[in-house]
PDB file of C-alpha atoms in Angstrom:
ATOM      1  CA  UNK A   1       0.000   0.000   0.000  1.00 48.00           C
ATOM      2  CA  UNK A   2       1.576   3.608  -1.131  1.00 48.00           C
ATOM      3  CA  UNK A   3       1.881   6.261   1.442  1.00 48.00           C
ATOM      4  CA  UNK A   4       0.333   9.449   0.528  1.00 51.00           C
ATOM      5  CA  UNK A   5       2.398  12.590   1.803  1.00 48.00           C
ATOM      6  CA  UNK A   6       0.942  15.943   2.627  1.00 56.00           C
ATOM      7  CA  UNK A   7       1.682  18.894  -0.203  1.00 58.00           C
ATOM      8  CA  UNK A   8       4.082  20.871   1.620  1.00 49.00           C
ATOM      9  CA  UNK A   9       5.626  17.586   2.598  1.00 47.00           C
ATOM     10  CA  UNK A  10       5.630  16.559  -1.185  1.00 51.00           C
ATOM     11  CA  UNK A  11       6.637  20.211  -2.176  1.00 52.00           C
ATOM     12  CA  UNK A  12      10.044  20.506   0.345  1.00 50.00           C
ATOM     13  CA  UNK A  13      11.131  17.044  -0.592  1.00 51.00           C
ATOM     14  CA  UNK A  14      10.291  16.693  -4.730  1.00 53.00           C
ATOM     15  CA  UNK A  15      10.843  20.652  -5.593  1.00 54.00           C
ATOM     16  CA  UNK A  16      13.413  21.734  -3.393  1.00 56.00           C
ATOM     17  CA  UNK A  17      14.586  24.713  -5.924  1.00 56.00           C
ATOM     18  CA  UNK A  18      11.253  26.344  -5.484  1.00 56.00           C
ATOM     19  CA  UNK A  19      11.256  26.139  -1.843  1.00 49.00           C
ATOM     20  CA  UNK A  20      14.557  28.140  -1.646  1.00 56.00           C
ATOM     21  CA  UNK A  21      13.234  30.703  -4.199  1.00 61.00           C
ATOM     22  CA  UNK A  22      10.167  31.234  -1.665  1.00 55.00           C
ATOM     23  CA  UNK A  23      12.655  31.908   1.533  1.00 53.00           C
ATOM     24  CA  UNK A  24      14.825  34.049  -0.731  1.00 58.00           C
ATOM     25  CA  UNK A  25      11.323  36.045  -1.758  1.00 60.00           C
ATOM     26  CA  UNK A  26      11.028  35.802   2.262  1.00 55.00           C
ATOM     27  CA  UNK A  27      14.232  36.867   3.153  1.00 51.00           C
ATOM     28  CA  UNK A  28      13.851  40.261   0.576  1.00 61.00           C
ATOM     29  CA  UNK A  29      11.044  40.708   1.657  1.00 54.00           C
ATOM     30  CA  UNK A  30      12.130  40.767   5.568  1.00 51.00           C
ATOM     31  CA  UNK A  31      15.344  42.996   4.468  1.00 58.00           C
ATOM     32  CA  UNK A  32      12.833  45.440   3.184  1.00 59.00           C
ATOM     33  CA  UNK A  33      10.822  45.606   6.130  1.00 52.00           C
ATOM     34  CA  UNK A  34      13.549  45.980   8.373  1.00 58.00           C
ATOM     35  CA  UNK A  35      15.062  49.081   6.358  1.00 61.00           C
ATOM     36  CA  UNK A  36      11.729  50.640   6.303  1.00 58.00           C
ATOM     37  CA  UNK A  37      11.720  50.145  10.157  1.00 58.00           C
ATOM     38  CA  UNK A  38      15.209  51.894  10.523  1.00 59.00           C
ATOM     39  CA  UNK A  39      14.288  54.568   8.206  1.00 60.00           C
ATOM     40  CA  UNK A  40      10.948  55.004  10.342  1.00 58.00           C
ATOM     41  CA  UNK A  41      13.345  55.016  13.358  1.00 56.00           C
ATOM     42  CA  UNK A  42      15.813  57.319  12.421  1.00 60.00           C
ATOM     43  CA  UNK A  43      13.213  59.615  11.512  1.00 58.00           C
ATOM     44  CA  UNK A  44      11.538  59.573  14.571  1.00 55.00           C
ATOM     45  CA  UNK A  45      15.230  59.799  16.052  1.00 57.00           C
ATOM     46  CA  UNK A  46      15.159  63.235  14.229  1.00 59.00           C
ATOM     47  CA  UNK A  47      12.570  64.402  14.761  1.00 56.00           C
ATOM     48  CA  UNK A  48      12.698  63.785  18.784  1.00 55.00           C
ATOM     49  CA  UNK A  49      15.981  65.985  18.052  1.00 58.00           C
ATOM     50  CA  UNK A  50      13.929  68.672  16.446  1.00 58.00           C
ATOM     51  CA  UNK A  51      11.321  68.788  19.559  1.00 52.00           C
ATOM     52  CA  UNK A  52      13.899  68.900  21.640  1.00 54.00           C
ATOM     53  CA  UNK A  53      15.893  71.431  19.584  1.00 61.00           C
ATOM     54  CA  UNK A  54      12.885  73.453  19.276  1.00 56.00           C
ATOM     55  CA  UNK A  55      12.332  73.142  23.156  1.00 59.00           C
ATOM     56  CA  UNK A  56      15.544  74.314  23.895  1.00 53.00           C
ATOM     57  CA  UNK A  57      15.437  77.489  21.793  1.00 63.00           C
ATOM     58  CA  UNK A  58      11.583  78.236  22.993  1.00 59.00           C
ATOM     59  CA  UNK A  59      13.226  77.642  26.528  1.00 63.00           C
ATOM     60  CA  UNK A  60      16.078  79.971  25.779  1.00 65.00           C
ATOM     61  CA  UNK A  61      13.715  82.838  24.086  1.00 58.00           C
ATOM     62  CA  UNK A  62      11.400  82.624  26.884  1.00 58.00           C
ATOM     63  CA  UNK A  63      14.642  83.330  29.492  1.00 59.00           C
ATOM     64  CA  UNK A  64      15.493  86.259  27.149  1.00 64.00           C
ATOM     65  CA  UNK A  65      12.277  87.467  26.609  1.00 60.00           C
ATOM     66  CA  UNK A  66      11.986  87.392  30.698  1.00 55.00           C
ATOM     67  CA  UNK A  67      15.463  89.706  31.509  1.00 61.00           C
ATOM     68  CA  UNK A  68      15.045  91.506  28.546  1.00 59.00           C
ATOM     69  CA  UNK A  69      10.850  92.702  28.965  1.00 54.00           C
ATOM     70  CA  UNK A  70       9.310  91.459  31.554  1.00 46.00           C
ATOM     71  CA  UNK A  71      11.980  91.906  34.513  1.00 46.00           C
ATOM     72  CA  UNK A  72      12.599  95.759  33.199  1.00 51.00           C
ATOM     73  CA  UNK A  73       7.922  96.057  32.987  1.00 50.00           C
ATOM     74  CA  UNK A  74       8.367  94.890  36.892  1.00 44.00           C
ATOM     75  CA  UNK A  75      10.802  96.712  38.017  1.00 46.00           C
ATOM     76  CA  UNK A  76       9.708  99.603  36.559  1.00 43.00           C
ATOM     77  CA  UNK A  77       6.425  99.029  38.033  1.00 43.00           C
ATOM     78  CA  UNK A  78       7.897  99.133  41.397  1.00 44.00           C
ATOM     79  CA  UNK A  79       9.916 102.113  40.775  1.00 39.00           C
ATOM     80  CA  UNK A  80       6.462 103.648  39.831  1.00 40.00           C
ATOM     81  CA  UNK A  81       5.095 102.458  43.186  1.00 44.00           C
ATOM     82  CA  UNK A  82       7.522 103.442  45.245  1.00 47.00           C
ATOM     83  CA  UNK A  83       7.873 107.023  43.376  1.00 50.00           C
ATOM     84  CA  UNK A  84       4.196 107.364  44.104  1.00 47.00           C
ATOM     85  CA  UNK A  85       4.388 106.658  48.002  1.00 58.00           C
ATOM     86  CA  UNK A  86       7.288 109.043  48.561  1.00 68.00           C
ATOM     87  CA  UNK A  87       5.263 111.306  46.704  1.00 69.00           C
ATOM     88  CA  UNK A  88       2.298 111.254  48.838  1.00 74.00           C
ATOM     89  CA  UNK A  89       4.621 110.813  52.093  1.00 79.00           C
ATOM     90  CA  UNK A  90       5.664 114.681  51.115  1.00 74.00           C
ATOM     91  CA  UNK A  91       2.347 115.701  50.622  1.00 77.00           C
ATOM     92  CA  UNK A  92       1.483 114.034  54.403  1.00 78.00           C
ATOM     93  CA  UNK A  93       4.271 115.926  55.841  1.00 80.00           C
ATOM     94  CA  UNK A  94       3.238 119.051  54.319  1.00 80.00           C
ATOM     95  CA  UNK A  95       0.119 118.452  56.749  1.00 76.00           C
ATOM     96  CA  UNK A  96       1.692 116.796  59.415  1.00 75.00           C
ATOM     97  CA  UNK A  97       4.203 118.988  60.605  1.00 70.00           C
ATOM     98  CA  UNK A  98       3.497 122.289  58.529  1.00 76.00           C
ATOM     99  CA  UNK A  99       0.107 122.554  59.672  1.00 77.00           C
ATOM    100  CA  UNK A 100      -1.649 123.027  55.993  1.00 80.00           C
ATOM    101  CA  UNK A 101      -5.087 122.005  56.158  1.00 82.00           C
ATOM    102  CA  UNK A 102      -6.241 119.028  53.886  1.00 83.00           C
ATOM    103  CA  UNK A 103      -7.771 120.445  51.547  1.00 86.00           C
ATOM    104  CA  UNK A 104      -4.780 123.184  50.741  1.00 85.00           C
ATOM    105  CA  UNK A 105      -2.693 119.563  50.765  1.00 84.00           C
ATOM    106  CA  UNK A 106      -4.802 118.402  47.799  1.00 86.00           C
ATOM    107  CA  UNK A 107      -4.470 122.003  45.974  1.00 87.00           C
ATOM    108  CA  UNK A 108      -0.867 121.308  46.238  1.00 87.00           C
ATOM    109  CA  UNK A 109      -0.584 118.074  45.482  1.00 87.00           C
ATOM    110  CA  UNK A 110      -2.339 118.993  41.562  1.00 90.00           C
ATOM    111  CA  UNK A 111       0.419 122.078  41.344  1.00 89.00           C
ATOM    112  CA  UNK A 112       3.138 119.820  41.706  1.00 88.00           C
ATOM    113  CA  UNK A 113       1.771 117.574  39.420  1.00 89.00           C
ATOM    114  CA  UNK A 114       0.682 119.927  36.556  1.00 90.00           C
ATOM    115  CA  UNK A 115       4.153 121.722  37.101  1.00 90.00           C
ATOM    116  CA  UNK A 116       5.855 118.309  36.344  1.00 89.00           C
ATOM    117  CA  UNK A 117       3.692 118.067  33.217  1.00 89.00           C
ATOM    118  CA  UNK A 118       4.963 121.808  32.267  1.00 90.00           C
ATOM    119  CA  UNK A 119       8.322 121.160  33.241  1.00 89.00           C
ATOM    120  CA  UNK A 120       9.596 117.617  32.924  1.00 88.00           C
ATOM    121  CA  UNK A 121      10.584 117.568  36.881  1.00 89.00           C
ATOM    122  CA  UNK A 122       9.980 114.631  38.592  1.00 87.00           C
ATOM    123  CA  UNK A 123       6.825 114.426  41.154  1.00 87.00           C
ATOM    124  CA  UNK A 124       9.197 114.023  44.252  1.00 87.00           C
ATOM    125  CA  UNK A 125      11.616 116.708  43.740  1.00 89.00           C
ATOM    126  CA  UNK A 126       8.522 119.172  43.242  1.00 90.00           C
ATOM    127  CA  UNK A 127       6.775 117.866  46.441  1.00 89.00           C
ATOM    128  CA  UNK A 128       9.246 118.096  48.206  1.00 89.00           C
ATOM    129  CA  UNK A 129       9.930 121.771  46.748  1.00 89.00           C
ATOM    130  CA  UNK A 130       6.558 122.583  47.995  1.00 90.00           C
ATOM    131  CA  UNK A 131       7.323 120.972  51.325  1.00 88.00           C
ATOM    132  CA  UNK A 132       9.927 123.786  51.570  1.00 86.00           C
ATOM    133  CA  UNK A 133       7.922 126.522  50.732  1.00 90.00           C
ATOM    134  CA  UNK A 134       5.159 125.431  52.849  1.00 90.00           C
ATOM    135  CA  UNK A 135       7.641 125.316  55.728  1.00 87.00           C
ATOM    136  CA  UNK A 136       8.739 128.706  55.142  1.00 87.00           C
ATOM    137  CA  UNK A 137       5.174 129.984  55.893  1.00 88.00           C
ATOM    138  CA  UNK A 138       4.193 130.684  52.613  1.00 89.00           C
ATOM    139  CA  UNK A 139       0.699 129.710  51.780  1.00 87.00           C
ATOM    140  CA  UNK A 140      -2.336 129.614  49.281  1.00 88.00           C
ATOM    141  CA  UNK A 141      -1.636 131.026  45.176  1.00 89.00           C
ATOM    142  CA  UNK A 142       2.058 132.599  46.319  1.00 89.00           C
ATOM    143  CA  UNK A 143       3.528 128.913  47.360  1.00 90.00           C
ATOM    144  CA  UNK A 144       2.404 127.611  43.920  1.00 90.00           C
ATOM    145  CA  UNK A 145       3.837 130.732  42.362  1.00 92.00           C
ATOM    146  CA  UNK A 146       7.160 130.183  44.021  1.00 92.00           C
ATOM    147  CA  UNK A 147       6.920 126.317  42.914  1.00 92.00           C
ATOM    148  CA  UNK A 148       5.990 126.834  39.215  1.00 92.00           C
ATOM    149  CA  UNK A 149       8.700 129.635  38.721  1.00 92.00           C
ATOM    150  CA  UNK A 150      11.342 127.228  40.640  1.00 91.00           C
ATOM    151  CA  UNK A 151      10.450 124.444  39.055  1.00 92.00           C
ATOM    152  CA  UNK A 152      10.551 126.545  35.282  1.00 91.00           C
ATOM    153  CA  UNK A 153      14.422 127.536  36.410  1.00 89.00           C
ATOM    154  CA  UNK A 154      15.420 124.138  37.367  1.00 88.00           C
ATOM    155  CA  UNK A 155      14.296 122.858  34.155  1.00 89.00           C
ATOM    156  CA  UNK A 156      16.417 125.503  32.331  1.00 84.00           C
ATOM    157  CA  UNK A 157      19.551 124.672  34.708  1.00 81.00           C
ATOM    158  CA  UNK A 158      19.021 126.536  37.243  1.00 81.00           C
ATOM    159  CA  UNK A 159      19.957 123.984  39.264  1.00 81.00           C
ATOM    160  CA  UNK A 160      17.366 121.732  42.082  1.00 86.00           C
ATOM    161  CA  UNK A 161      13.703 123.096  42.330  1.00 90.00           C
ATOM    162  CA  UNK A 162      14.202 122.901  46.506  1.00 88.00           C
ATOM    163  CA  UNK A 163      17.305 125.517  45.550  1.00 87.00           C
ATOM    164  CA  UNK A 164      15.415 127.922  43.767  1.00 88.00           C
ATOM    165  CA  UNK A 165      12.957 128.080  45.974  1.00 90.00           C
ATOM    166  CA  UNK A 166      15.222 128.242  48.966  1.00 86.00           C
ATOM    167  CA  UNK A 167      16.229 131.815  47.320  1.00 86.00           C
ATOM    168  CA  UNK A 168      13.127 132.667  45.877  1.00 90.00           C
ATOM    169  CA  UNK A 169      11.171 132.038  49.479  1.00 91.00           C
ATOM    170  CA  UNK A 170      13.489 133.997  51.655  1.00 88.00           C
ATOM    171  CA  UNK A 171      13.038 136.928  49.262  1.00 91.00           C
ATOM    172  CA  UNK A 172       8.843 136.835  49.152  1.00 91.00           C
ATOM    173  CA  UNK A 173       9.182 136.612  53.093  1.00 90.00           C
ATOM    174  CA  UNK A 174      11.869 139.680  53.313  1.00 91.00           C
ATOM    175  CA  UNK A 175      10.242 141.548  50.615  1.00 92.00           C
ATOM    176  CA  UNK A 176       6.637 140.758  51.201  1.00 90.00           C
ATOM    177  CA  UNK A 177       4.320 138.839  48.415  1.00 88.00           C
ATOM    178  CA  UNK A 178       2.669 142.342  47.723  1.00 89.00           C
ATOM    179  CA  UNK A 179       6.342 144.031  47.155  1.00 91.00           C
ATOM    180  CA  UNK A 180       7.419 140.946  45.386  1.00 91.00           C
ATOM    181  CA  UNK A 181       6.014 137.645  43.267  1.00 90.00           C
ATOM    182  CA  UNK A 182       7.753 134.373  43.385  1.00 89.00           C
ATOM    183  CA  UNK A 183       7.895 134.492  39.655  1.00 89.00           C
ATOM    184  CA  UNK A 184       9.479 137.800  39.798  1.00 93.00           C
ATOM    185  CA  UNK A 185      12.108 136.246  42.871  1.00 92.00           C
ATOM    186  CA  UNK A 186      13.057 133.419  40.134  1.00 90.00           C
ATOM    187  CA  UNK A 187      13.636 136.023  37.447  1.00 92.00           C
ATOM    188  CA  UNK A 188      16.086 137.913  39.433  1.00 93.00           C
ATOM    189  CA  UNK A 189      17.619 134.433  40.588  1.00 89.00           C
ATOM    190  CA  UNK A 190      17.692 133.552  36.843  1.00 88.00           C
ATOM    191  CA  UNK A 191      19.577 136.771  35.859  1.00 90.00           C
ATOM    192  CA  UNK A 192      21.862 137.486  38.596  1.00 91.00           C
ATOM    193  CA  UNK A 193      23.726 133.511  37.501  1.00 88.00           C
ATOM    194  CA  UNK A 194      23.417 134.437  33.835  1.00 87.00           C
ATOM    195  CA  UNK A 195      25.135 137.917  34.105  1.00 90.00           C
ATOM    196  CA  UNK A 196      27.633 136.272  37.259  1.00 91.00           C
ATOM    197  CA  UNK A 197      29.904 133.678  37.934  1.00 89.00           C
ATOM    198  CA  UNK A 198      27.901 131.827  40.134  1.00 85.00           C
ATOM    199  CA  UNK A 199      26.316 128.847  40.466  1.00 81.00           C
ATOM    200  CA  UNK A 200      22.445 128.705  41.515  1.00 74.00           C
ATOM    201  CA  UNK A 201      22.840 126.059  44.441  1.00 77.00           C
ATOM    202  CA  UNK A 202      25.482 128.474  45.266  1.00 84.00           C
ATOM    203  CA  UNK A 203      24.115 131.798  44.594  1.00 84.00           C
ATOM    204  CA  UNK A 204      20.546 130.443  46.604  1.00 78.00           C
ATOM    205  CA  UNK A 205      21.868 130.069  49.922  1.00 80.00           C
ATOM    206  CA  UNK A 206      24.353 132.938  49.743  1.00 88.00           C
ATOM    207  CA  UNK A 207      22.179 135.636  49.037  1.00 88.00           C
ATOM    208  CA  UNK A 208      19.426 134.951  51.899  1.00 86.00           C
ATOM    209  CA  UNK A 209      22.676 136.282  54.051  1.00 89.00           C
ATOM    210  CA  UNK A 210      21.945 139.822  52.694  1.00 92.00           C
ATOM    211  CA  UNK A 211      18.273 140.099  51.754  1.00 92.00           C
ATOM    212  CA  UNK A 212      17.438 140.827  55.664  1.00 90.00           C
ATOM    213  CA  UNK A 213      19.228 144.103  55.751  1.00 91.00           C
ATOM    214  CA  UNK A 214      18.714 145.208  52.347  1.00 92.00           C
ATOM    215  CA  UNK A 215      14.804 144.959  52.793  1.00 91.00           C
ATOM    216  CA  UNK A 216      15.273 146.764  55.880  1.00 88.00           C
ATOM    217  CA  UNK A 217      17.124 149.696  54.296  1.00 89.00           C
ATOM    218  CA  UNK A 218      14.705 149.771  51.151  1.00 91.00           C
ATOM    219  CA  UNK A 219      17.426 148.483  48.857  1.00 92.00           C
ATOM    220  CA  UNK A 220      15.483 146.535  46.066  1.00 93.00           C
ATOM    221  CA  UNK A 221      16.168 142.220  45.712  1.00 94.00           C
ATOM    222  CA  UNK A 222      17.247 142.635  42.291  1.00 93.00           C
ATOM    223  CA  UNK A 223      19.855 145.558  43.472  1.00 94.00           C
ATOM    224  CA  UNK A 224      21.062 142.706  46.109  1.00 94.00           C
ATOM    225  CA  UNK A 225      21.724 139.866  43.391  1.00 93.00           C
ATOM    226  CA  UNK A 226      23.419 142.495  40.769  1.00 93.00           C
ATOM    227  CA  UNK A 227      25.569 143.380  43.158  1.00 93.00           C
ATOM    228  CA  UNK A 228      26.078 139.419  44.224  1.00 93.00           C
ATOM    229  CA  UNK A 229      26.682 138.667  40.648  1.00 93.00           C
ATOM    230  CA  UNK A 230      28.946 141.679  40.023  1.00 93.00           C
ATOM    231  CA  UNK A 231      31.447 140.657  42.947  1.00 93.00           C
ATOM    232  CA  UNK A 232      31.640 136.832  41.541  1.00 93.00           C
ATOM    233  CA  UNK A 233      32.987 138.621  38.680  1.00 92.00           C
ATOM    234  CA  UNK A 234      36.346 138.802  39.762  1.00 90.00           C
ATOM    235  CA  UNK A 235      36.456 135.844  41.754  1.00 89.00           C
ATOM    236  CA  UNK A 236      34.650 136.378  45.159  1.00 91.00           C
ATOM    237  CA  UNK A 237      32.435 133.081  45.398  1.00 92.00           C
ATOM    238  CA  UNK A 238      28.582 133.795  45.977  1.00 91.00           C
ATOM    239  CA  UNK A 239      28.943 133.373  50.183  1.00 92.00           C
ATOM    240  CA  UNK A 240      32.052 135.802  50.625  1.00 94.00           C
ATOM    241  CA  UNK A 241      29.917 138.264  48.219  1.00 93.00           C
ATOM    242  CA  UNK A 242      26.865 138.050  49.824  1.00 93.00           C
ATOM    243  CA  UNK A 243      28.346 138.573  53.575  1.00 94.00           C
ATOM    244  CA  UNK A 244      30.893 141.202  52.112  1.00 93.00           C
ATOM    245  CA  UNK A 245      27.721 143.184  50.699  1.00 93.00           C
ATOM    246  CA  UNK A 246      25.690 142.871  54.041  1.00 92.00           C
ATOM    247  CA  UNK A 247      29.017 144.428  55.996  1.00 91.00           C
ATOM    248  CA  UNK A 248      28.663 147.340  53.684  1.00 90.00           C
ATOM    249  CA  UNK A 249      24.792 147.949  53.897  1.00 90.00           C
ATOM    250  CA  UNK A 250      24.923 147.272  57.670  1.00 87.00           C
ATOM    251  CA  UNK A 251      27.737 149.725  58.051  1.00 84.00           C
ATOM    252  CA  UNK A 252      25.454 152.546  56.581  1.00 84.00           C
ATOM    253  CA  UNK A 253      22.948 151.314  58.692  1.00 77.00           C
ATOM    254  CA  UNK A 254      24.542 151.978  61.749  1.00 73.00           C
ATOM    255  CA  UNK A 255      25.769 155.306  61.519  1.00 67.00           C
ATOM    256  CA  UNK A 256      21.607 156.708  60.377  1.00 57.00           C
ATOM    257  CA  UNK A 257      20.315 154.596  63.535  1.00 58.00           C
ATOM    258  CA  UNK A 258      23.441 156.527  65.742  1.00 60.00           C
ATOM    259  CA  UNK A 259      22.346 159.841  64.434  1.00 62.00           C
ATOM    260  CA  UNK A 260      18.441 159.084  64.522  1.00 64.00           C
ATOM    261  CA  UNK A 261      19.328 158.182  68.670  1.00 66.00           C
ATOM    262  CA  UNK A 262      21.641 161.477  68.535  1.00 62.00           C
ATOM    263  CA  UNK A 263      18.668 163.429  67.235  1.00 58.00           C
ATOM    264  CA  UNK A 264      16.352 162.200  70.135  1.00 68.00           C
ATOM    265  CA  UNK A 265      18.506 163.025  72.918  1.00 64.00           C
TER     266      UNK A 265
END
């Protein structure tokens, strides 16, 4: 009795040579498969390189974008704060301690900022200007006077607005608003360091040394700063001027008030 074999059985043992052309089909056919799945690797090997290339520089903008915008927005921000609360910490003080009632606070408070609008000079140099001229018992439309007219010569180079109005305030209060404007103060101010060799943070604090006695003998405040300005001329600084000049009008003083008391007795 013959033995009947399965196909493949018949197939691998009767036609070998087509058996080994179907695992060499195989075989291709694997090679191709497997180069397709490194090609499909390596470019998702790339592109994991490009995320993470891509991360990297999104990373790295976002750090620059941070120093370069938003630190500079924040700290500006701050400076804007703390500006602002020195700002009102003058105004306070102007009510504290000088005694200005609230509502001539608030008055102020718009003149020194519409005079930084006008002028370009910060908020807390003009407040604490006004601070000055409130101390020096100056009140009402005159102390805003004396700040706007400071605060115009500072902005010209006059030198600080507290400066100006250091001069400017001792002359209202020896001359008298009526007899004299703070505008008027700041003019003479203005011209007496154009026409001398003087500077105005100089010039302000010197000249208060001579106003007192000058008022007192009628001499005029523009008389006392030509005069100031004249003597820096050749070399006298504004201080030695201003006391030199005061030795002079006080020694005319003295001799009228010895005959006035020679008269009475």
């Amino acid at each position: 009795m013959a033995v009947k074999l399965p196909t493949l059985v018949q197939d691998i043992v009767l036609n070998p040579a087509g058996l080994k052309r179907g695992a060499a089909s195989t075989v291709t056919a694997f090679d191709k498969v497997s180069k397709a799945t490194d090609a499909t690797n390596a470019g998702i090997g790339k592109m994991d390189a490009g995320l993470y290339s891509l991360s990297f520089r999104a990373q790295t903008v976002g750090r620059r974008m941070l120093r370069g915008f938003a630190l500079p927005i924040f700290g500006a921000v701050g400076l804007a704060v703390n500006s602002f609360g020195k700002f009102e910490n003058s105004l306070v003080r102007i009510e504290g301690l000088v005694g200005v009632s609230t509502g001539q606070v608030e008055k102020f408070g718009e003149a020194v900022k519409n005079a930084a609008s006008e002028t370009g000079r910060g908020p807390q140099e003009l407040a604490d200007a006004m601070f000055f001229i409130a101390s020096a018992g100056i009140r009402g439309s005159t102390a805003i006077d004396v700040l706007n007219a400071s605060a115009k010569a500072a902005a010209i180079g006059l030198g600080q607005t507290k400066a100006v109005a250091d001069a400017a305030t001792s002359a209202v209060n020896a001359y008298g608003a009526e007899n004299l404007s703070g505008s008027e103060a700041v003019d003479v101010l203005t011209a007496a360091v154009r026409e001398g060799k003087v500077e105005a943070e100089r010039l302000a604090p010197a000249i208060g040394k001579a106003i007192p006695v000058a008022s007192a003998m009628g001499i005029e405040f523009h008389e006392v700063a030509a005069a100031i300005a004249a003597m820096t001329r050749t070399g006298t600084d504004a201080r030695t001027s201003a006391i030199q000049l005061r030795q002079i009008m006080q020694s005319l003083l003295d001799p009228s008030r010895q005959t006035e008391s020679a008269l009475r007795e």
